[in-house]
mmCIF file of C-alpha atoms in Angstrom:
data_model
loop_
_atom_site.group_PDB
_atom_site.id
_atom_site.type_symbol
_atom_site.label_atom_id
_atom_site.label_comp_id
_atom_site.label_asym_id
_atom_site.label_seq_id
_atom_site.Cartn_x
_atom_site.Cartn_y
_atom_site.Cartn_z
ATOM 1 C CA MET A 1 0.000 0.000 0.000
ATOM 2 C CA MET A 2 2.694 2.506 1.018
ATOM 3 C CA ARG A 3 4.749 1.643 -2.046
ATOM 4 C CA ALA A 4 1.769 2.371 -4.290
ATOM 5 C CA ILE A 5 1.186 5.708 -2.519
ATOM 6 C CA GLN A 6 4.848 6.614 -2.963
ATOM 7 C CA GLY A 7 4.704 5.868 -6.673
ATOM 8 C CA ALA A 8 1.461 7.812 -7.112
ATOM 9 C CA LEU A 9 2.905 10.827 -5.274
ATOM 10 C CA ILE A 10 6.051 10.807 -7.402
ATOM 11 C CA ILE A 11 4.017 10.834 -10.608
ATOM 12 C CA ALA A 12 1.452 13.337 -9.290
ATOM 13 C CA SER A 13 4.197 15.793 -8.358
ATOM 14 C CA THR A 14 5.027 16.254 -12.033
ATOM 15 C CA ILE A 15 1.760 18.068 -12.741
ATOM 16 C CA GLN A 16 2.590 20.852 -10.285
ATOM 17 C CA ILE A 17 6.274 20.948 -11.212
ATOM 18 C CA ILE A 18 5.471 21.277 -14.926
ATOM 19 C CA LEU A 19 2.613 23.763 -14.523
ATOM 20 C CA GLY A 20 4.621 25.791 -12.025
ATOM 21 C CA PHE A 21 8.142 26.046 -13.389
ATOM 22 C CA SER A 22 7.035 26.219 -17.044
ATOM 23 C CA GLY A 23 4.954 29.301 -16.294
ATOM 24 C CA LEU A 24 1.708 27.738 -17.500
ATOM 25 C CA TRP A 25 -0.006 28.406 -14.197
ATOM 26 C CA ARG A 26 1.086 32.030 -14.509
ATOM 27 C CA ASN A 27 -1.234 32.383 -17.506
ATOM 28 C CA VAL A 28 -4.130 31.039 -15.442
ATOM 29 C CA ALA A 29 -3.341 33.304 -12.485
ATOM 30 C CA ARG A 30 -3.257 36.400 -14.688
ATOM 31 C CA LEU A 31 -6.976 36.025 -15.332
ATOM 32 C CA LEU A 32 -7.672 35.894 -11.605
ATOM 33 C CA SER A 33 -9.271 39.049 -10.191
ATOM 34 C CA PRO A 34 -10.197 40.130 -6.650
ATOM 35 C CA LEU A 35 -13.785 39.116 -7.424
ATOM 36 C CA SER A 36 -12.924 35.539 -8.395
ATOM 37 C CA ALA A 37 -10.342 35.333 -5.590
ATOM 38 C CA VAL A 38 -12.973 35.935 -2.906
ATOM 39 C CA PRO A 39 -14.739 32.530 -3.209
ATOM 40 C CA LEU A 40 -11.431 30.716 -3.679
ATOM 41 C CA VAL A 41 -9.641 32.122 -0.636
ATOM 42 C CA ALA A 42 -12.728 32.396 1.571
ATOM 43 C CA LEU A 43 -13.825 28.786 1.096
ATOM 44 C CA ALA A 44 -10.231 27.575 1.404
ATOM 45 C CA GLY A 45 -10.771 28.531 5.044
ATOM 46 C CA PHE A 46 -14.514 28.452 5.703
ATOM 47 C CA GLY A 47 -14.920 25.263 3.661
ATOM 48 C CA LEU A 48 -13.072 23.349 6.360
ATOM 49 C CA TYR A 49 -15.612 24.119 9.062
ATOM 50 C CA GLU A 50 -16.144 20.405 9.762
ATOM 51 C CA LEU A 51 -12.584 20.194 11.099
ATOM 52 C CA GLY A 52 -13.232 22.943 13.646
ATOM 53 C CA PHE A 53 -15.753 22.792 16.468
ATOM 54 C CA PRO A 54 -16.931 19.224 15.778
ATOM 55 C CA GLY A 55 -13.373 18.203 16.649
ATOM 56 C CA VAL A 56 -13.379 20.449 19.719
ATOM 57 C CA ALA A 57 -16.600 18.800 20.942
ATOM 58 C CA ARG A 58 -15.022 15.327 20.936
ATOM 59 C CA CYS A 59 -13.414 16.307 24.230
ATOM 60 C CA VAL A 60 -15.010 19.595 25.166
ATOM 61 C CA GLU A 61 -13.253 19.889 28.535
ATOM 62 C CA ILE A 62 -9.945 20.156 26.644
ATOM 63 C CA GLY A 63 -10.919 21.644 23.298
ATOM 64 C CA LEU A 64 -13.059 24.514 24.604
ATOM 65 C CA PRO A 65 -10.423 25.812 27.088
ATOM 66 C CA GLN A 66 -7.858 25.693 24.278
ATOM 67 C CA LEU A 67 -10.110 27.782 22.029
ATOM 68 C CA ILE A 68 -10.902 30.321 24.765
ATOM 69 C CA ILE A 69 -7.294 30.677 25.953
ATOM 70 C CA LEU A 70 -6.046 31.016 22.362
ATOM 71 C CA VAL A 71 -8.466 33.865 21.650
ATOM 72 C CA LEU A 72 -7.720 35.559 24.979
ATOM 73 C CA VAL A 73 -3.955 35.425 24.538
ATOM 74 C CA SER A 74 -3.832 36.344 20.844
ATOM 75 C CA GLN A 75 -6.591 38.955 20.712
ATOM 76 C CA TYR A 76 -7.014 40.442 24.202
ATOM 77 C CA LEU A 77 -3.915 40.010 26.357
ATOM 78 C CA SER A 78 -1.588 40.885 23.473
ATOM 79 C CA HIS A 79 -3.227 44.309 23.279
ATOM 80 C CA MET A 80 -3.578 44.830 27.030
ATOM 81 C CA MET A 81 0.056 44.024 27.856
ATOM 82 C CA HIS A 82 2.427 46.145 25.771
ATOM 83 C CA SER A 83 5.908 44.707 26.161
ATOM 84 C CA GLY A 84 7.261 46.171 22.935
ATOM 85 C CA ARG A 85 8.197 42.737 21.575
ATOM 86 C CA ASN A 86 4.695 41.403 20.855
ATOM 87 C CA ILE A 87 5.567 38.171 22.632
ATOM 88 C CA LEU A 88 1.976 37.188 23.402
ATOM 89 C CA GLU A 89 0.835 37.918 19.857
ATOM 90 C CA ARG A 90 3.695 36.003 18.244
ATOM 91 C CA PHE A 91 3.659 32.990 20.547
ATOM 92 C CA ALA A 92 -0.050 32.783 21.377
ATOM 93 C CA VAL A 93 -0.327 29.335 19.794
ATOM 94 C CA LEU A 94 2.650 27.866 21.629
ATOM 95 C CA ILE A 95 1.639 29.416 24.956
ATOM 96 C CA SER A 96 -1.982 28.267 24.783
ATOM 97 C CA VAL A 97 -1.104 24.776 23.537
ATOM 98 C CA ALA A 98 1.460 24.336 26.331
ATOM 99 C CA ILE A 99 -1.040 25.411 29.009
ATOM 100 C CA VAL A 100 -3.882 23.164 27.818
ATOM 101 C CA TRP A 101 -1.535 20.286 27.033
ATOM 102 C CA ILE A 102 -0.296 20.289 30.644
ATOM 103 C CA TYR A 103 -3.889 20.536 31.835
ATOM 104 C CA ALA A 104 -4.858 17.560 29.642
ATOM 105 C CA HIS A 105 -1.909 15.544 30.941
ATOM 106 C CA ILE A 106 -2.956 16.254 34.543
ATOM 107 C CA LEU A 107 -6.445 14.957 33.744
ATOM 108 C CA THR A 108 -4.907 11.871 32.157
ATOM 109 C CA VAL A 109 -2.540 10.913 35.004
ATOM 110 C CA SER A 110 -5.195 11.631 37.634
ATOM 111 C CA GLY A 111 -7.346 8.867 36.152
ATOM 112 C CA VAL A 112 -10.235 10.978 34.905
ATOM 113 C CA TYR A 113 -10.464 8.961 31.676
ATOM 114 C CA ASP A 114 -9.633 5.512 33.033
ATOM 115 C CA HIS A 115 -13.194 4.214 32.893
ATOM 116 C CA THR A 116 -14.587 6.225 30.022
ATOM 117 C CA ARG A 117 -15.495 5.024 26.549
ATOM 118 C CA LEU A 118 -12.693 4.145 24.152
ATOM 119 C CA ARG A 119 -13.672 7.027 21.857
ATOM 120 C CA THR A 120 -13.342 9.494 24.737
ATOM 121 C CA GLN A 121 -9.963 8.098 25.745
ATOM 122 C CA THR A 122 -8.728 8.333 22.158
ATOM 123 C CA SER A 123 -9.682 12.004 21.941
ATOM 124 C CA CYS A 124 -8.705 13.142 25.431
ATOM 125 C CA ARG A 125 -5.744 11.155 26.735
ATOM 126 C CA THR A 126 -2.143 12.229 26.199
ATOM 127 C CA ASP A 127 -0.544 8.805 26.725
ATOM 128 C CA ARG A 128 -2.195 6.671 24.051
ATOM 129 C CA THR A 129 -0.485 3.424 22.916
ATOM 130 C CA GLY A 130 2.841 4.200 24.589
ATOM 131 C CA LEU A 131 3.686 6.473 21.719
ATOM 132 C CA ILE A 132 6.551 8.390 23.313
ATOM 133 C CA HIS A 133 8.167 5.434 25.094
ATOM 134 C CA SER A 134 8.244 3.242 21.986
ATOM 135 C CA ALA A 135 9.782 5.899 19.713
ATOM 136 C CA PRO A 136 13.581 6.056 19.257
ATOM 137 C CA TRP A 137 15.467 9.185 20.296
ATOM 138 C CA ILE A 138 16.896 9.864 16.862
ATOM 139 C CA ARG A 139 15.780 8.642 13.471
ATOM 140 C CA ALA A 140 16.895 9.907 10.082
ATOM 141 C CA PRO A 141 14.423 9.396 7.224
ATOM 142 C CA TYR A 142 15.794 7.925 4.030
ATOM 143 C CA PRO A 143 14.440 7.459 0.492
ATOM 144 C CA PHE A 144 12.270 4.454 -0.342
ATOM 145 C CA GLN A 145 12.044 3.282 3.275
ATOM 146 C CA TRP A 146 8.935 1.260 2.391
ATOM 147 C CA GLY A 147 10.742 -0.392 -0.506
ATOM 148 C CA ALA A 148 10.855 0.436 -4.203
ATOM 149 C CA PRO A 149 7.751 2.440 -5.184
ATOM 150 C CA SER A 150 5.207 0.705 -7.385
ATOM 151 C CA PHE A 151 3.521 2.558 -10.230
ATOM 152 C CA HIS A 152 -0.054 1.911 -11.330
ATOM 153 C CA ALA A 153 -1.802 4.030 -13.939
ATOM 154 C CA GLY A 154 -5.124 4.161 -12.084
ATOM 155 C CA GLU A 155 -3.663 5.330 -8.766
ATOM 156 C CA ALA A 156 -1.370 7.770 -10.576
ATOM 157 C CA PHE A 157 -4.231 9.463 -12.455
ATOM 158 C CA ALA A 158 -6.332 9.681 -9.298
ATOM 159 C CA MET A 159 -3.440 11.203 -7.374
ATOM 160 C CA MET A 160 -2.756 13.653 -10.203
ATOM 161 C CA MET A 161 -6.329 14.892 -9.934
ATOM 162 C CA ALA A 162 -5.889 15.272 -6.183
ATOM 163 C CA ALA A 163 -2.671 17.202 -6.859
ATOM 164 C CA PHE A 164 -4.515 19.498 -9.253
ATOM 165 C CA VAL A 165 -7.236 20.154 -6.676
ATOM 166 C CA ALA A 166 -4.508 20.900 -4.130
ATOM 167 C CA LEU A 167 -2.906 23.235 -6.668
ATOM 168 C CA VAL A 168 -6.107 25.283 -6.985
ATOM 169 C CA GLU A 169 -6.649 25.378 -3.228
ATOM 170 C CA SER A 170 -3.009 26.271 -2.607
ATOM 171 C CA THR A 171 -3.343 29.205 -4.993
ATOM 172 C CA GLY A 172 -5.839 30.651 -2.542
ATOM 173 C CA GLY A 173 -3.483 29.809 0.319
ATOM 174 C CA PHE A 174 -0.575 31.609 -1.352
ATOM 175 C CA ILE A 175 -2.698 34.704 -1.890
ATOM 176 C CA ALA A 176 -3.713 34.630 1.784
ATOM 177 C CA VAL A 177 -0.078 34.284 2.854
ATOM 178 C CA SER A 178 1.009 37.363 0.881
ATOM 179 C CA ARG A 179 -1.914 39.308 2.313
ATOM 180 C CA TYR A 180 -1.084 38.493 5.933
ATOM 181 C CA ALA A 181 2.617 39.052 5.334
ATOM 182 C CA SER A 182 1.804 42.678 4.403
ATOM 183 C CA ALA A 183 3.422 42.093 1.022
ATOM 184 C CA THR A 184 2.276 43.361 -2.329
ATOM 185 C CA HIS A 185 -0.099 41.250 -4.353
ATOM 186 C CA MET A 186 1.723 38.168 -5.570
ATOM 187 C CA PRO A 187 2.723 38.467 -9.260
ATOM 188 C CA PRO A 188 1.421 35.547 -11.339
ATOM 189 C CA SER A 189 4.973 34.463 -12.137
ATOM 190 C CA ILE A 190 5.788 34.154 -8.434
ATOM 191 C CA LEU A 191 2.570 32.259 -7.826
ATOM 192 C CA SER A 192 3.497 29.865 -10.625
ATOM 193 C CA ARG A 193 6.964 29.389 -9.175
ATOM 194 C CA GLY A 194 5.454 28.624 -5.769
ATOM 195 C CA VAL A 195 3.311 25.930 -7.345
ATOM 196 C CA GLY A 196 6.469 24.405 -8.810
ATOM 197 C CA TRP A 197 8.141 24.320 -5.404
ATOM 198 C CA GLN A 198 5.021 22.758 -3.972
ATOM 199 C CA GLY A 199 5.379 20.008 -6.568
ATOM 200 C CA ILE A 200 8.932 19.417 -5.384
ATOM 201 C CA GLY A 201 7.535 19.043 -1.846
ATOM 202 C CA ILE A 202 5.142 16.360 -3.072
ATOM 203 C CA LEU A 203 8.012 14.652 -4.900
ATOM 204 C CA LEU A 204 10.049 14.539 -1.691
ATOM 205 C CA SER A 205 7.035 13.108 0.143
ATOM 206 C CA GLY A 206 6.936 10.332 -2.421
ATOM 207 C CA LEU A 207 10.664 9.663 -2.254
ATOM 208 C CA PHE A 208 10.980 9.629 1.537
ATOM 209 C CA GLY A 209 7.636 8.039 2.225
ATOM 210 C CA SER A 210 4.289 9.772 2.564
ATOM 211 C CA GLY A 211 4.174 11.618 5.876
ATOM 212 C CA GLU A 212 7.926 11.576 6.509
ATOM 213 C CA CYS A 213 8.528 14.656 4.435
ATOM 214 C CA TRP A 214 6.221 17.471 5.505
ATOM 215 C CA SER A 215 5.269 19.438 2.441
ATOM 216 C CA PHE A 216 2.566 21.869 1.415
ATOM 217 C CA GLY A 217 1.292 19.469 -1.199
ATOM 218 C CA PHE A 218 -2.043 18.425 0.198
ATOM 219 C CA ASP A 219 -2.721 20.952 2.912
ATOM 220 C CA PRO A 220 -6.228 22.314 2.598
ATOM 221 C CA CYS A 221 -5.124 25.686 3.304
ATOM 222 C CA TRP A 222 -3.902 26.296 5.361
ATOM 223 C CA GLN A 223 -2.372 29.417 6.905
ATOM 224 C CA SER A 224 -2.778 31.863 9.991
ATOM 225 C CA LYS A 225 -2.023 35.342 11.367
ATOM 226 C CA SER A 226 1.443 34.762 10.102
ATOM 227 C CA CYS A 227 0.184 32.210 7.608
ATOM 228 C CA SER A 228 3.486 30.401 7.245
ATOM 229 C CA ASP A 229 3.432 29.711 10.998
ATOM 230 C CA PHE A 230 0.108 27.964 10.613
ATOM 231 C CA SER A 231 1.293 25.905 7.656
ATOM 232 C CA TRP A 232 4.210 24.706 9.744
ATOM 233 C CA LEU A 233 1.966 23.848 12.655
ATOM 234 C CA TYR A 234 -0.581 22.157 10.440
ATOM 235 C CA ASP A 235 2.085 20.004 8.814
ATOM 236 C CA ILE A 236 3.803 19.105 12.061
ATOM 237 C CA LEU A 237 0.793 18.596 14.281
ATOM 238 C CA PHE A 238 -1.671 17.052 11.839
ATOM 239 C CA ASP A 239 0.389 15.097 9.322
ATOM 240 C CA SER A 240 2.756 13.788 11.977
ATOM 241 C CA ARG A 241 -0.167 12.602 14.105
ATOM 242 C CA GLN A 242 -1.358 10.363 11.304
ATOM 243 C CA VAL A 243 2.054 8.794 10.737
ATOM 244 C CA PHE A 244 3.159 8.552 14.345
ATOM 245 C CA GLN A 245 -0.071 6.995 15.579
ATOM 246 C CA THR A 246 -0.014 4.293 12.915
ATOM 247 C CA LYS A 247 3.741 3.724 12.810
ATOM 248 C CA PRO A 248 5.133 4.926 16.154
ATOM 249 C CA TYR A 249 8.357 3.018 15.730
ATOM 250 C CA LYS A 250 9.053 5.023 12.574
ATOM 251 C CA SER A 251 9.251 8.373 14.381
ATOM 252 C CA CYS A 252 11.647 9.991 16.823
ATOM 253 C CA LYS A 253 10.659 11.032 20.329
ATOM 254 C CA PHE A 254 10.395 14.685 19.330
ATOM 255 C CA GLY A 255 7.759 13.881 16.737
ATOM 256 C CA ALA A 256 6.023 11.430 19.048
ATOM 257 C CA VAL A 257 5.642 14.162 21.680
ATOM 258 C CA PHE A 258 3.841 16.353 19.132
ATOM 259 C CA ALA A 259 1.712 13.400 18.080
ATOM 260 C CA SER A 260 0.551 12.941 21.673
ATOM 261 C CA ILE A 261 -1.274 16.290 21.625
ATOM 262 C CA PRO A 262 -4.995 15.507 21.922
ATOM 263 C CA ALA A 263 -6.915 16.078 18.697
ATOM 264 C CA PRO A 264 -9.380 18.596 20.241
ATOM 265 C CA ILE A 265 -6.466 20.955 20.876
ATOM 266 C CA ILE A 266 -5.597 20.854 17.195
ATOM 267 C CA ALA A 267 -9.263 21.328 16.270
ATOM 268 C CA ALA A 268 -9.378 24.450 18.452
ATOM 269 C CA LEU A 269 -6.410 25.828 16.525
ATOM 270 C CA TYR A 270 -8.275 25.148 13.279
ATOM 271 C CA CYS A 271 -11.180 27.297 14.479
ATOM 272 C CA LEU A 272 -8.877 30.307 14.524
ATOM 273 C CA PHE A 273 -6.548 29.445 11.657
ATOM 274 C CA PHE A 274 -9.219 28.661 9.078
ATOM 275 C CA ALA A 275 -11.191 31.725 10.181
ATOM 276 C CA TYR A 276 -8.121 33.837 9.399
ATOM 277 C CA VAL A 277 -7.917 32.379 5.906
ATOM 278 C CA GLY A 278 -11.614 32.891 5.229
ATOM 279 C CA GLY A 279 -11.379 36.433 6.571
ATOM 280 C CA VAL A 280 -8.618 37.413 4.190
ATOM 281 C CA GLY A 281 -10.739 36.085 1.335
ATOM 282 C CA LEU A 282 -13.577 38.386 2.329
ATOM 283 C CA SER A 283 -11.150 41.319 2.546
ATOM 284 C CA PHE A 284 -10.792 41.302 -1.250
ATOM 285 C CA LEU A 285 -14.359 42.559 -1.476
ATOM 286 C CA GLN A 286 -12.995 46.048 -0.833
ATOM 287 C CA PHE A 287 -11.616 46.062 -4.384
ATOM 288 C CA CYS A 288 -14.942 45.079 -5.987
ATOM 289 C CA ASN A 289 -18.028 47.099 -6.819
ATOM 290 C CA LEU A 290 -20.681 45.448 -4.684
ATOM 291 C CA ASN A 291 -23.456 47.595 -6.105
ATOM 292 C CA THR A 292 -23.651 45.766 -9.436
ATOM 293 C CA PHE A 293 -25.879 42.757 -10.054
ATOM 294 C CA ARG A 294 -23.033 40.989 -11.869
ATOM 295 C CA THR A 295 -20.775 41.115 -8.821
ATOM 296 C CA LYS A 296 -23.483 39.934 -6.452
ATOM 297 C CA PHE A 297 -24.508 37.130 -8.794
ATOM 298 C CA ILE A 298 -20.967 35.779 -9.223
ATOM 299 C CA LEU A 299 -20.246 35.961 -5.501
ATOM 300 C CA GLY A 300 -23.513 34.407 -4.377
ATOM 301 C CA PHE A 301 -23.737 31.732 -7.054
ATOM 302 C CA SER A 302 -20.128 30.550 -6.732
ATOM 303 C CA VAL A 303 -20.153 30.448 -2.921
ATOM 304 C CA PHE A 304 -23.521 28.660 -2.833
ATOM 305 C CA LEU A 305 -22.435 25.993 -5.325
ATOM 306 C CA GLY A 306 -19.088 25.743 -3.562
ATOM 307 C CA LEU A 307 -20.948 24.678 -0.424
ATOM 308 C CA SER A 308 -23.860 22.798 -1.994
ATOM 309 C CA VAL A 309 -22.101 20.574 -4.551
ATOM 310 C CA PRO A 310 -19.517 19.110 -2.114
ATOM 311 C CA GLN A 311 -22.299 18.635 0.429
ATOM 312 C CA TYR A 312 -24.173 16.457 -2.081
ATOM 313 C CA PHE A 313 -21.077 14.415 -2.954
ATOM 314 C CA ASN A 314 -20.106 13.924 0.688
ATOM 315 C CA GLU A 315 -23.627 13.014 1.810
ATOM 316 C CA TYR A 316 -24.016 10.574 -1.070
ATOM 317 C CA GLU A 317 -20.788 8.829 -0.123
ATOM 318 C CA ALA A 318 -21.690 8.758 3.584
ATOM 319 C CA ILE A 319 -25.029 7.089 2.846
ATOM 320 C CA ASN A 320 -24.050 4.695 0.065
ATOM 321 C CA GLY A 321 -20.370 4.073 0.766
ATOM 322 C CA TYR A 322 -19.338 5.384 -2.652
ATOM 323 C CA GLY A 323 -19.592 8.633 -4.604
ATOM 324 C CA PRO A 324 -22.232 9.648 -7.164
ATOM 325 C CA VAL A 325 -19.895 8.516 -9.929
ATOM 326 C CA HIS A 326 -19.665 4.766 -9.358
ATOM 327 C CA THR A 327 -18.260 2.605 -12.135
ATOM 328 C CA SER A 328 -16.165 -0.533 -12.221
ATOM 329 C CA SER A 329 -13.051 1.635 -12.477
ATOM 330 C CA ARG A 330 -12.148 2.917 -9.016
ATOM 331 C CA TRP A 331 -9.522 5.347 -10.261
ATOM 332 C CA PHE A 332 -12.030 6.960 -12.644
ATOM 333 C CA ASN A 333 -14.492 7.319 -9.780
ATOM 334 C CA ASN A 334 -11.857 9.133 -7.719
ATOM 335 C CA ILE A 335 -10.912 11.426 -10.595
ATOM 336 C CA VAL A 336 -14.499 12.690 -10.794
ATOM 337 C CA ASN A 337 -15.600 12.504 -7.156
ATOM 338 C CA VAL A 338 -12.531 14.044 -5.502
ATOM 339 C CA PRO A 339 -12.586 17.519 -7.115
ATOM 340 C CA PHE A 340 -16.318 17.968 -6.553
ATOM 341 C CA SER A 341 -15.876 17.191 -2.866
ATOM 342 C CA SER A 342 -13.717 20.303 -2.385
ATOM 343 C CA GLU A 343 -15.583 23.508 -1.507
ATOM 344 C CA ALA A 344 -12.754 25.827 -2.530
ATOM 345 C CA PHE A 345 -12.194 24.030 -5.845
ATOM 346 C CA VAL A 346 -15.848 24.114 -6.909
ATOM 347 C CA ALA A 347 -16.310 27.754 -5.875
ATOM 348 C CA ALA A 348 -13.075 28.790 -7.606
ATOM 349 C CA ILE A 349 -13.944 27.072 -10.887
ATOM 350 C CA VAL A 350 -17.441 28.601 -10.984
ATOM 351 C CA ALA A 351 -16.268 32.109 -10.029
ATOM 352 C CA TYR A 352 -13.284 32.001 -12.400
ATOM 353 C CA PHE A 353 -15.443 30.938 -15.356
ATOM 354 C CA LEU A 354 -18.229 33.450 -14.726
ATOM 355 C CA ASP A 355 -15.853 36.320 -14.001
ATOM 356 C CA ASN A 356 -13.985 35.838 -17.284
ATOM 357 C CA THR A 357 -17.015 35.205 -19.515
ATOM 358 C CA LEU A 358 -19.985 37.166 -18.141
ATOM 359 C CA HIS A 359 -20.246 40.599 -19.842
ATOM 360 C CA TYR A 360 -16.467 40.662 -20.203
ATOM 361 C CA ARG A 361 -16.640 43.097 -23.141
ATOM 362 C CA ASP A 362 -18.327 45.761 -21.046
ATOM 363 C CA GLY A 363 -15.828 48.509 -20.271
ATOM 364 C CA SER A 364 -17.005 49.043 -16.706
ATOM 365 C CA VAL A 365 -16.682 45.368 -15.775
ATOM 366 C CA ARG A 366 -12.915 45.575 -15.339
ATOM 367 C CA LYS A 367 -13.274 48.101 -12.530
ATOM 368 C CA ASP A 368 -16.273 46.324 -11.018
ATOM 369 C CA ARG A 369 -14.270 43.110 -10.610
ATOM 370 C CA GLY A 370 -11.309 45.015 -9.111
ATOM 371 C CA LYS A 371 -8.915 43.932 -11.818
ATOM 372 C CA HIS A 372 -7.356 47.386 -12.176
ATOM 373 C CA TRP A 373 -6.023 47.173 -8.608
ATOM 374 C CA TRP A 374 -3.850 44.183 -9.552
ATOM 375 C CA ASP A 375 -2.646 45.481 -12.946
ATOM 376 C CA GLN A 376 0.523 46.980 -11.476
ATOM 377 C CA PHE A 377 1.544 43.530 -10.214
ATOM 378 C CA ARG A 378 0.950 41.752 -13.516
ATOM 379 C CA SER A 379 4.676 41.028 -13.928
ATOM 380 C CA PHE A 380 7.571 40.680 -11.510
ATOM 381 C CA ASN A 381 9.384 43.801 -12.709
ATOM 382 C CA SER A 382 6.352 46.079 -12.830
ATOM 383 C CA ASP A 383 6.684 46.925 -9.134
ATOM 384 C CA SER A 384 9.977 47.697 -7.410
ATOM 385 C CA ARG A 385 8.883 46.002 -4.178
ATOM 386 C CA SER A 386 8.603 42.563 -5.785
ATOM 387 C CA GLU A 387 12.336 41.989 -5.359
ATOM 388 C CA GLU A 388 12.066 42.745 -1.647
ATOM 389 C CA PHE A 389 9.148 40.392 -0.982
ATOM 390 C CA TYR A 390 9.552 37.576 -3.494
ATOM 391 C CA SER A 391 13.233 37.066 -4.288
ATOM 392 C CA LEU A 392 14.609 33.650 -3.313
ATOM 393 C CA PRO A 393 17.393 33.278 -0.723
ATOM 394 C CA PHE A 394 20.917 32.078 -1.489
ATOM 395 C CA ASN A 395 20.769 33.614 -4.964
ATOM 396 C CA LEU A 396 18.418 30.867 -6.159
ATOM 397 C CA ASN A 397 16.755 33.297 -8.556
ATOM 398 C CA ARG A 398 19.419 32.353 -11.094
ATOM 399 C CA PHE A 399 18.166 28.783 -11.219
ATOM 400 C CA PHE A 400 14.470 29.451 -10.579
ATOM 401 C CA PRO A 401 13.662 32.762 -12.259
ATOM 402 C CA SER A 402 10.204 34.303 -12.165
ATOM 403 C CA VAL A 403 9.173 33.294 -15.689
#
């Protein structure tokens, strides 16, 4: 199984590497406007609502305190206590997680969950399955640790579709990152280059074994106040949990400690992180003319279908055990069912199509959709600040230019 996943990831990475480094995705991004970016970025965050409070409620005595303390530290105490270094604002996640983690461990060792249901123990306890004790102190990952990867056309095509969906969703994530980093709007060439690097991350995941190499390849979004901080936390805390809990002997003690964090704590972080992403999507409305019927139609129709279509696909699968497209070819079923189960993908496709085809010859439409605000960032050299925000370190621009 793992060998097949490795092979599928290696092949799927090529779609993002080719689209990114060739500049093809740049041509797609150039047609993106603030109007079509709103559904994409907003649902990249809001579309993941099922990972938020439902996860907190699995162990409400741990998840709810984490959510409350996180909001208090990051939004209230950081503004009430002015130290000049913004320590509370910068380290609100680490501080709140440490406090609630210790609190959860006290509940665990005091025997509160000893006689509860297995589901409650799985969600609340910090000492499940001897995770930390069984993990080695040091472990270096190496390529093909599961053996030589196996390549199957069906799995490869299905994974390539998943990679393409991740590419679209990550486009919204990249835009959110630049917004929260107080940078200029990301030039399409830089966005395309980022997609290429994301493909390299997926390739490394395939080479070193899925889960061993934390990449941005299949993160739903992914991204917080300082969005890169959230991506790091999401990769470490979520992806590592999956690997460490199933293969504890494959991780080091450092990773096993992170994997022991109860899931409701992570879900509480999602409530804030995904809200940040959705909020930055809504902020692009300031560039649009909300008084026109065209703008309101595109926004409402794309967001509604972005929520309604995946809801149908997910409900159908939950009831019947398979998606609406159900043939004898499993890989074909995945190719069709996977993209329509993503809120951000569906909303982005609908908004992108309508925004570039509906009354596009009308001269006033360009200003209504906010496109004129992004014209100055159409190319890398059109704004002098692009070099400051988007140049690569270690003089890597020579090898990976902004095409």
